[in-house]
Each structure stands twice: as structure tokens, then as C-alpha cells.
PDB file of C-alpha atoms in Angstrom:
ATOM      1  CA  UNK F   1      -0.024  -0.091  -0.364  1.00 68.00           C
ATOM      2  CA  UNK F   2       2.864   2.112   0.795  1.00 69.00           C
ATOM      3  CA  UNK F   3       4.257   1.828  -2.515  1.00 68.00           C
ATOM      4  CA  UNK F   4       0.974   2.239  -4.260  1.00 60.00           C
ATOM      5  CA  UNK F   5       0.891   5.972  -2.458  1.00 66.00           C
ATOM      6  CA  UNK F   6       4.155   7.045  -3.402  1.00 69.00           C
ATOM      7  CA  UNK F   7       3.402   5.929  -7.023  1.00 63.00           C
ATOM      8  CA  UNK F   8       0.320   8.011  -6.955  1.00 63.00           C
ATOM      9  CA  UNK F   9       2.060  11.003  -5.612  1.00 67.00           C
ATOM     10  CA  UNK F  10       5.005  10.867  -8.165  1.00 56.00           C
ATOM     11  CA  UNK F  11       2.146  10.620 -10.759  1.00 63.00           C
ATOM     12  CA  UNK F  12      -0.050  13.420  -9.560  1.00 60.00           C
ATOM     13  CA  UNK F  13       3.372  15.370  -9.573  1.00 58.00           C
ATOM     14  CA  UNK F  14       4.020  14.537 -13.238  1.00 59.00           C
ATOM     15  CA  UNK F  15       0.456  15.515 -14.157  1.00 61.00           C
ATOM     16  CA  UNK F  16       1.279  18.723 -12.527  1.00 60.00           C
ATOM     17  CA  UNK F  17       4.266  19.589 -14.130  1.00 59.00           C
ATOM     18  CA  UNK F  18       3.478  18.640 -17.361  1.00 55.00           C
ATOM     19  CA  UNK F  19       1.562  21.417 -18.526  1.00 52.00           C
ATOM     20  CA  UNK F  20       4.281  23.552 -17.339  1.00 48.00           C
ATOM     21  CA  UNK F  21       7.064  21.833 -19.579  1.00 48.00           C
ATOM     22  CA  UNK F  22       5.517  20.483 -22.559  1.00 48.00           C
ATOM     23  CA  UNK F  23       4.278  23.833 -24.407  1.00 48.00           C
ATOM     24  CA  UNK F  24       8.137  24.399 -25.092  1.00 45.00           C
ATOM     25  CA  UNK F  25       8.009  21.678 -27.285  1.00 46.00           C
ATOM     26  CA  UNK F  26       4.956  22.182 -29.473  1.00 45.00           C
ATOM     27  CA  UNK F  27       5.376  25.496 -30.851  1.00 44.00           C
ATOM     28  CA  UNK F  28       3.541  27.568 -33.623  1.00 48.00           C
ATOM     29  CA  UNK F  29       5.259  27.531 -36.883  1.00 53.00           C
ATOM     30  CA  UNK F  30       7.931  29.916 -37.794  1.00 57.00           C
ATOM     31  CA  UNK F  31       6.454  33.252 -38.555  1.00 59.00           C
ATOM     32  CA  UNK F  32       7.604  34.352 -41.985  1.00 57.00           C
ATOM     33  CA  UNK F  33       6.449  38.182 -41.905  1.00 67.00           C
ATOM     34  CA  UNK F  34       8.808  40.211 -43.704  1.00 75.00           C
ATOM     35  CA  UNK F  35      10.884  37.539 -45.312  1.00 80.00           C
ATOM     36  CA  UNK F  36       9.748  38.499 -48.938  1.00 87.00           C
ATOM     37  CA  UNK F  37      11.728  40.880 -51.144  1.00 92.00           C
ATOM     38  CA  UNK F  38       9.223  42.840 -53.207  1.00 94.00           C
ATOM     39  CA  UNK F  39      10.038  44.390 -56.715  1.00 95.00           C
ATOM     40  CA  UNK F  40       7.505  45.712 -59.397  1.00 95.00           C
ATOM     41  CA  UNK F  41       7.650  47.300 -62.897  1.00 95.00           C
ATOM     42  CA  UNK F  42       5.168  48.525 -65.298  1.00 95.00           C
ATOM     43  CA  UNK F  43       5.147  47.097 -68.628  1.00 94.00           C
ATOM     44  CA  UNK F  44       3.905  49.044 -71.329  1.00 93.00           C
ATOM     45  CA  UNK F  45       1.305  45.888 -72.838  1.00 93.00           C
ATOM     46  CA  UNK F  46      -2.078  44.936 -72.114  1.00 93.00           C
ATOM     47  CA  UNK F  47      -2.791  42.193 -69.318  1.00 92.00           C
ATOM     48  CA  UNK F  48      -2.792  39.363 -71.859  1.00 91.00           C
ATOM     49  CA  UNK F  49       0.233  40.447 -73.505  1.00 93.00           C
ATOM     50  CA  UNK F  50       1.848  40.802 -70.680  1.00 93.00           C
ATOM     51  CA  UNK F  51       0.849  37.306 -68.941  1.00 92.00           C
ATOM     52  CA  UNK F  52       2.149  35.392 -72.066  1.00 92.00           C
ATOM     53  CA  UNK F  53       5.493  37.563 -71.936  1.00 94.00           C
ATOM     54  CA  UNK F  54       5.640  36.798 -68.300  1.00 94.00           C
ATOM     55  CA  UNK F  55       5.216  33.022 -69.080  1.00 93.00           C
ATOM     56  CA  UNK F  56       7.714  33.064 -71.831  1.00 94.00           C
ATOM     57  CA  UNK F  57      10.254  34.795 -69.816  1.00 95.00           C
ATOM     58  CA  UNK F  58       9.993  32.118 -66.843  1.00 95.00           C
ATOM     59  CA  UNK F  59      10.705  29.608 -69.160  1.00 95.00           C
ATOM     60  CA  UNK F  60      13.391  31.241 -70.934  1.00 95.00           C
ATOM     61  CA  UNK F  61      14.916  30.905 -66.992  1.00 94.00           C
ATOM     62  CA  UNK F  62      13.954  27.442 -66.849  1.00 94.00           C
ATOM     63  CA  UNK F  63      11.985  27.893 -63.818  1.00 94.00           C
ATOM     64  CA  UNK F  64       9.296  25.538 -62.321  1.00 93.00           C
ATOM     65  CA  UNK F  65       6.123  27.249 -62.812  1.00 93.00           C
ATOM     66  CA  UNK F  66       3.575  25.617 -60.064  1.00 90.00           C
ATOM     67  CA  UNK F  67       0.831  27.922 -60.714  1.00 83.00           C
ATOM     68  CA  UNK F  68      -0.588  30.215 -63.280  1.00 76.00           C
ATOM     69  CA  UNK F  69      -3.917  31.412 -64.209  1.00 78.00           C
ATOM     70  CA  UNK F  70      -5.299  33.974 -66.414  1.00 76.00           C
ATOM     71  CA  UNK F  71      -6.439  36.220 -63.579  1.00 82.00           C
ATOM     72  CA  UNK F  72      -2.316  37.224 -63.431  1.00 86.00           C
ATOM     73  CA  UNK F  73      -0.803  35.023 -60.784  1.00 92.00           C
ATOM     74  CA  UNK F  74       2.120  32.822 -61.021  1.00 92.00           C
ATOM     75  CA  UNK F  75       4.035  30.904 -58.847  1.00 94.00           C
ATOM     76  CA  UNK F  76       7.435  29.737 -59.662  1.00 95.00           C
ATOM     77  CA  UNK F  77      10.487  28.219 -58.331  1.00 95.00           C
ATOM     78  CA  UNK F  78      14.064  28.215 -59.437  1.00 95.00           C
ATOM     79  CA  UNK F  79      15.529  24.638 -59.589  1.00 93.00           C
ATOM     80  CA  UNK F  80      16.618  22.899 -56.225  1.00 92.00           C
ATOM     81  CA  UNK F  81      20.229  23.155 -55.254  1.00 91.00           C
ATOM     82  CA  UNK F  82      22.406  21.671 -52.526  1.00 88.00           C
ATOM     83  CA  UNK F  83      25.778  23.491 -51.706  1.00 82.00           C
ATOM     84  CA  UNK F  84      28.711  21.051 -52.445  1.00 82.00           C
ATOM     85  CA  UNK F  85      26.135  18.445 -53.278  1.00 77.00           C
ATOM     86  CA  UNK F  86      25.548  17.342 -49.384  1.00 79.00           C
ATOM     87  CA  UNK F  87      23.950  20.403 -48.073  1.00 82.00           C
ATOM     88  CA  UNK F  88      20.320  21.163 -47.405  1.00 86.00           C
ATOM     89  CA  UNK F  89      18.295  21.403 -50.596  1.00 91.00           C
ATOM     90  CA  UNK F  90      17.223  25.039 -51.076  1.00 93.00           C
ATOM     91  CA  UNK F  91      15.484  26.789 -53.887  1.00 94.00           C
ATOM     92  CA  UNK F  92      13.835  30.415 -54.314  1.00 95.00           C
ATOM     93  CA  UNK F  93       9.801  30.810 -54.745  1.00 95.00           C
ATOM     94  CA  UNK F  94       8.563  33.735 -56.745  1.00 95.00           C
ATOM     95  CA  UNK F  95       5.147  34.882 -56.576  1.00 94.00           C
ATOM     96  CA  UNK F  96       4.480  37.124 -59.448  1.00 95.00           C
ATOM     97  CA  UNK F  97       1.221  39.048 -59.623  1.00 95.00           C
ATOM     98  CA  UNK F  98       0.151  40.926 -62.688  1.00 95.00           C
ATOM     99  CA  UNK F  99      -2.731  43.783 -62.240  1.00 95.00           C
ATOM    100  CA  UNK F 100      -3.891  46.091 -64.955  1.00 93.00           C
ATOM    101  CA  UNK F 101      -2.630  49.613 -64.650  1.00 93.00           C
ATOM    102  CA  UNK F 102      -4.400  50.863 -67.530  1.00 93.00           C
ATOM    103  CA  UNK F 103      -5.799  49.367 -70.867  1.00 91.00           C
ATOM    104  CA  UNK F 104      -2.316  49.377 -72.294  1.00 94.00           C
ATOM    105  CA  UNK F 105      -0.166  48.881 -69.307  1.00 94.00           C
ATOM    106  CA  UNK F 106       0.365  46.334 -66.682  1.00 95.00           C
ATOM    107  CA  UNK F 107       2.026  46.359 -63.267  1.00 96.00           C
ATOM    108  CA  UNK F 108       4.049  43.092 -62.532  1.00 95.00           C
ATOM    109  CA  UNK F 109       4.870  42.559 -58.815  1.00 96.00           C
ATOM    110  CA  UNK F 110       7.594  39.872 -57.909  1.00 96.00           C
ATOM    111  CA  UNK F 111       7.780  38.366 -54.243  1.00 95.00           C
ATOM    112  CA  UNK F 112      11.059  36.447 -53.670  1.00 96.00           C
ATOM    113  CA  UNK F 113      11.452  34.241 -50.668  1.00 95.00           C
ATOM    114  CA  UNK F 114      14.038  31.637 -50.027  1.00 94.00           C
ATOM    115  CA  UNK F 115      12.853  27.997 -49.047  1.00 92.00           C
ATOM    116  CA  UNK F 116      14.680  25.058 -47.598  1.00 91.00           C
ATOM    117  CA  UNK F 117      13.703  21.525 -47.285  1.00 90.00           C
ATOM    118  CA  UNK F 118      13.560  19.911 -43.982  1.00 86.00           C
ATOM    119  CA  UNK F 119      12.035  18.323 -41.021  1.00 79.00           C
ATOM    120  CA  UNK F 120      11.082  19.577 -37.647  1.00 71.00           C
ATOM    121  CA  UNK F 121       9.833  17.869 -34.678  1.00 74.00           C
ATOM    122  CA  UNK F 122       6.141  18.320 -35.459  1.00 74.00           C
ATOM    123  CA  UNK F 123       6.161  19.008 -39.219  1.00 71.00           C
ATOM    124  CA  UNK F 124       6.498  16.716 -42.080  1.00 79.00           C
ATOM    125  CA  UNK F 125       9.087  16.780 -44.486  1.00 83.00           C
ATOM    126  CA  UNK F 126       8.474  20.056 -46.620  1.00 86.00           C
ATOM    127  CA  UNK F 127       9.707  23.501 -47.826  1.00 89.00           C
ATOM    128  CA  UNK F 128      10.037  26.076 -45.142  1.00 86.00           C
ATOM    129  CA  UNK F 129      10.301  29.675 -45.830  1.00 89.00           C
ATOM    130  CA  UNK F 130      13.267  31.575 -44.967  1.00 90.00           C
ATOM    131  CA  UNK F 131      14.523  35.188 -45.383  1.00 91.00           C
ATOM    132  CA  UNK F 132      15.764  35.833 -49.279  1.00 90.00           C
ATOM    133  CA  UNK F 133      19.460  36.936 -49.217  1.00 91.00           C
ATOM    134  CA  UNK F 134      19.027  38.354 -52.421  1.00 92.00           C
ATOM    135  CA  UNK F 135      16.367  39.125 -55.311  1.00 93.00           C
ATOM    136  CA  UNK F 136      18.808  38.174 -58.356  1.00 94.00           C
ATOM    137  CA  UNK F 137      15.935  36.134 -60.044  1.00 94.00           C
ATOM    138  CA  UNK F 138      13.490  38.865 -59.801  1.00 95.00           C
ATOM    139  CA  UNK F 139      16.074  41.245 -61.432  1.00 96.00           C
ATOM    140  CA  UNK F 140      16.215  39.017 -64.118  1.00 96.00           C
ATOM    141  CA  UNK F 141      12.638  38.445 -64.773  1.00 95.00           C
ATOM    142  CA  UNK F 142      12.132  42.220 -64.730  1.00 95.00           C
ATOM    143  CA  UNK F 143      15.321  42.876 -66.888  1.00 96.00           C
ATOM    144  CA  UNK F 144      13.788  40.549 -69.780  1.00 95.00           C
ATOM    145  CA  UNK F 145      10.380  41.959 -69.371  1.00 94.00           C
ATOM    146  CA  UNK F 146      12.076  45.361 -70.172  1.00 93.00           C
ATOM    147  CA  UNK F 147      13.671  43.715 -73.143  1.00 93.00           C
ATOM    148  CA  UNK F 148      10.369  42.097 -74.364  1.00 86.00           C
ATOM    149  CA  UNK F 149       8.209  45.428 -73.717  1.00 83.00           C
ATOM    150  CA  UNK F 150      10.659  47.601 -76.122  1.00 76.00           C
TER     151      UNK F 150
END
């Protein structure tokens, strides 16, 4: 009986301490606010032509186009790379939004986010957003669109 009483006391202690300790393990996903770098350009083309030109530029730059729709939004990724063939896989995600400025001009907004492939304790393997170190891909897209519009 004495053994059961000590077991019960220890069990109650664990039950009371667990809510204080365990919330540190389960945390919210990393806040990615402010991770994006944004660039924009106004192209002297109607919306449909600017959409086609943007699609052509992404294909020329050999980017993987994940989503595209006629409303004017693209989600594209650079090819996955590793540093020294053994590092963590990484890529760049580009969200391109086309909005009609006037009947003959379109504004192209590009958001750049770096991504790494990995696993955390509470997530499945997937791409995770990180702060973009540069916006070279967005600048290349803008330069190509400038060349196509002139």
C-alpha cells in the first residue's frame, strides 16, 4: 500500500508539472512576416500580352512554373540546389502578380522568398520559408520583361 501511495504522488506530480514543461515542445510555425523581397515594374502591354510575356520569360529562365492563371498570378520556383552536393536542399519561390494599371499597361509585382527543405519535430518533410538573401531572379525577370516590352 505504501508503494502505491508513493506511485500516486509521483504520478500526480508529473500530471501537474507536464502542462508547464510541454508547451515549449509544441510551438507555432515560424513567423515568416517580412521574409519577402518585393520588386515591381510597369510594362507597356495589355494584361493578356504581359501574361504571355511573363510566362515566356519564366520558361526562358528555366524556372518551374507551379501555378499560373489568367487572373494574373504565377508561382514559380528556381531549380532545387544543394551546396557541395551534400547540404540542405534550397530553392527560391517567386510569386508574380500581374495587375492592370491602364488599358495598355500592366504592373508586375514579384515577391521573392528563399526556401529550404527540412523536417522539424512536429512537421512532415516539406519546404520551409526563409528570408531571401538576394533578389537576383526577380531582377532577371524584370530585365527580360523590359527587353520584351521595348
